[in-house]
Amino acid sequence: MMNGKMKALVIYKPNDLRVEEVDIPKIKDDEVLVKVEAVGICGSDIEIKNGTYPDYIAYPIIPGHETAGTIVEVGKNVLGFRVGDRVAIEPHAGCGQCKNCKVGYYSYCVNYGKPGHRTLGFTVNGGFAEYVAAPARNLHKLPSNMSFEEGAMAVSAGTSMFGLMEIGVDAGEFIVIIGPGPIGLTSLALAKALGAGTTVMVGTRWSRLNLAKALGADVLVNVREGQDPVKVVMELTDGLGADLVINTTPSPESVAQSVKMLRRNGRLLMLGITWEPTPLVLGEIVVKGITIKGTRGEARNALERVISLASSGKIDLKKVITHTFPLSEVIHAFEVFEKRVGDPVKVVVKP
Ligand SMILES: [Zn+2]
Ligand SMILES: [Zn+2]
């Protein structure tokens, strides 16, 4: 057992963040201790900081759920992982016992927040620390050609991958992605790797839209410059509409637009979260035969697929990482991410 202290970011309660010395976590028999090498800041970390996350948070908590590092200790029931292995850690472990967990939908665990359930960085301590304890079933080995930063980014992309696995992507489909943030950009890269035809990225800032271009988007639409994404998509598809829209923004108007730009029998994947009432004309959904699917987090081993695609060069996760900070500057890093200082996309902290 490793004893001693480590540096960690602890959120005691909303807007009470402290970087301080805490005990190194003690692992259980089915867990490993990971020396954290990279951990990404996610929109949900900001919600945990602000007290606006729409589900249970175990304050005081060490946040951080997009974590990669090196195993330094293994529990006695751990199979297939050894000290020295480089790993990315999937945050959702679920309870392993409920109906959803049993079929691999552990991000929809019905026992969320109860004893026996765990989601790293939400209901148990996460990766904004020098060390983190993680169950072996959440570990994914990182190939030697992937950096720890890419490993952390892969966890984030697991959310995009799970969404695409659930909604399905057919070869050659016309796909629109709304919102060129980390989830939108990785959705674009993954959709292309899965065989997308024409891809359109809709956003409001050229810095991010140009990243989409670098990741292979065929058409960019900047709504802030007055471009109407529905009109653009209809023109590009001879008035038929897109096969699939992936919406990663929290804007109700963009959800309404998503339905309008879909073809008959089209699909809408919702990865962005809004709690605002959203103006949808149900008749349009029925008459056009639209499928709307929301997905949460990464499940069904999506992270394994992301790592395989990144390692084999089918997707480039490095392009999405714009800022890195040491753990001592993590509170500043949160601020940079939240206030968009210097236009960050993915901010990674390296303990
Ligand atoms: Zn996240
Ligand atoms: Zn469960």
GROMACS .gro file of N, CA and C in nm, residues 167 245-251 254-255 258 268-274 292-296:
model
   69
  167ILE      N    1  -2.671   0.595  -3.217
  167ILE     CA    2  -2.755   0.648  -3.326
  167ILE      C    3  -2.721   0.577  -3.457
  245VAL      N    4  -2.800   1.458  -3.782
  245VAL     CA    5  -2.751   1.581  -3.719
  245VAL      C    6  -2.704   1.544  -3.579
  246ILE      N    7  -2.582   1.587  -3.545
  246ILE     CA    8  -2.528   1.566  -3.411
  246ILE      C    9  -2.524   1.702  -3.345
  247ASN      N   10  -2.609   1.722  -3.244
  247ASN     CA   11  -2.619   1.853  -3.181
  247ASN      C   12  -2.551   1.851  -3.045
  248THR      N   13  -2.445   1.932  -3.030
  248THR     CA   14  -2.368   1.933  -2.905
  248THR      C   15  -2.384   2.064  -2.829
  249THR      N   16  -2.478   2.149  -2.873
  249THR     CA   17  -2.491   2.280  -2.808
  249THR      C   18  -2.611   2.282  -2.714
  250PRO      N   19  -2.610   2.375  -2.618
  250PRO     CA   20  -2.725   2.385  -2.528
  250PRO      C   21  -2.830   2.484  -2.576
  251SER      N   22  -2.833   2.516  -2.705
  251SER     CA   23  -2.927   2.620  -2.749
  251SER      C   24  -3.057   2.560  -2.803
  254SER      N   25  -3.118   2.585  -3.177
  254SER     CA   26  -3.041   2.496  -3.264
  254SER      C   27  -3.106   2.357  -3.269
  255VAL      N   28  -3.179   2.320  -3.163
  255VAL     CA   29  -3.248   2.190  -3.165
  255VAL      C   30  -3.362   2.196  -3.266
  258SER      N   31  -3.217   2.176  -3.597
  258SER     CA   32  -3.170   2.040  -3.628
  258SER      C   33  -3.279   1.958  -3.694
  268LEU      N   34  -3.155   1.252  -3.524
  268LEU     CA   35  -3.092   1.360  -3.446
  268LEU      C   36  -3.031   1.300  -3.320
  269LEU      N   37  -2.899   1.316  -3.306
  269LEU     CA   38  -2.831   1.273  -3.184
  269LEU      C   39  -2.807   1.396  -3.097
  270MET      N   40  -2.862   1.395  -2.975
  270MET     CA   41  -2.845   1.507  -2.883
  270MET      C   42  -2.734   1.474  -2.783
  271LEU      N   43  -2.623   1.547  -2.793
  271LEU     CA   44  -2.515   1.533  -2.695
  271LEU      C   45  -2.506   1.658  -2.608
  272GLY      N   46  -2.558   1.770  -2.658
  272GLY     CA   47  -2.563   1.893  -2.578
  272GLY      C   48  -2.682   1.889  -2.484
  273ILE      N   49  -2.670   1.959  -2.373
  273ILE     CA   50  -2.777   1.955  -2.272
  273ILE      C   51  -2.835   2.095  -2.254
  274THR      N   52  -2.967   2.105  -2.268
  274THR     CA   53  -3.035   2.229  -2.233
  274THR      C   54  -3.155   2.195  -2.145
  292ILE      N   55  -3.511   1.095  -3.256
  292ILE     CA   56  -3.428   1.179  -3.170
  292ILE      C   57  -3.375   1.092  -3.057
  293LYS      N   58  -3.244   1.094  -3.038
  293LYS     CA   59  -3.183   1.010  -2.935
  293LYS      C   60  -3.086   1.095  -2.854
  294GLY      N   61  -3.097   1.090  -2.722
  294GLY     CA   62  -2.998   1.154  -2.636
  294GLY      C   63  -2.909   1.046  -2.578
  295THR      N   64  -2.781   1.077  -2.559
  295THR     CA   65  -2.694   0.982  -2.490
  295THR      C   66  -2.610   1.056  -2.388
  296ARG      N   67  -2.574   0.985  -2.282
  296ARG     CA   68  -2.498   1.045  -2.174
  296ARG      C   69  -2.369   0.966  -2.150
   0.00000   0.00000   0.00000
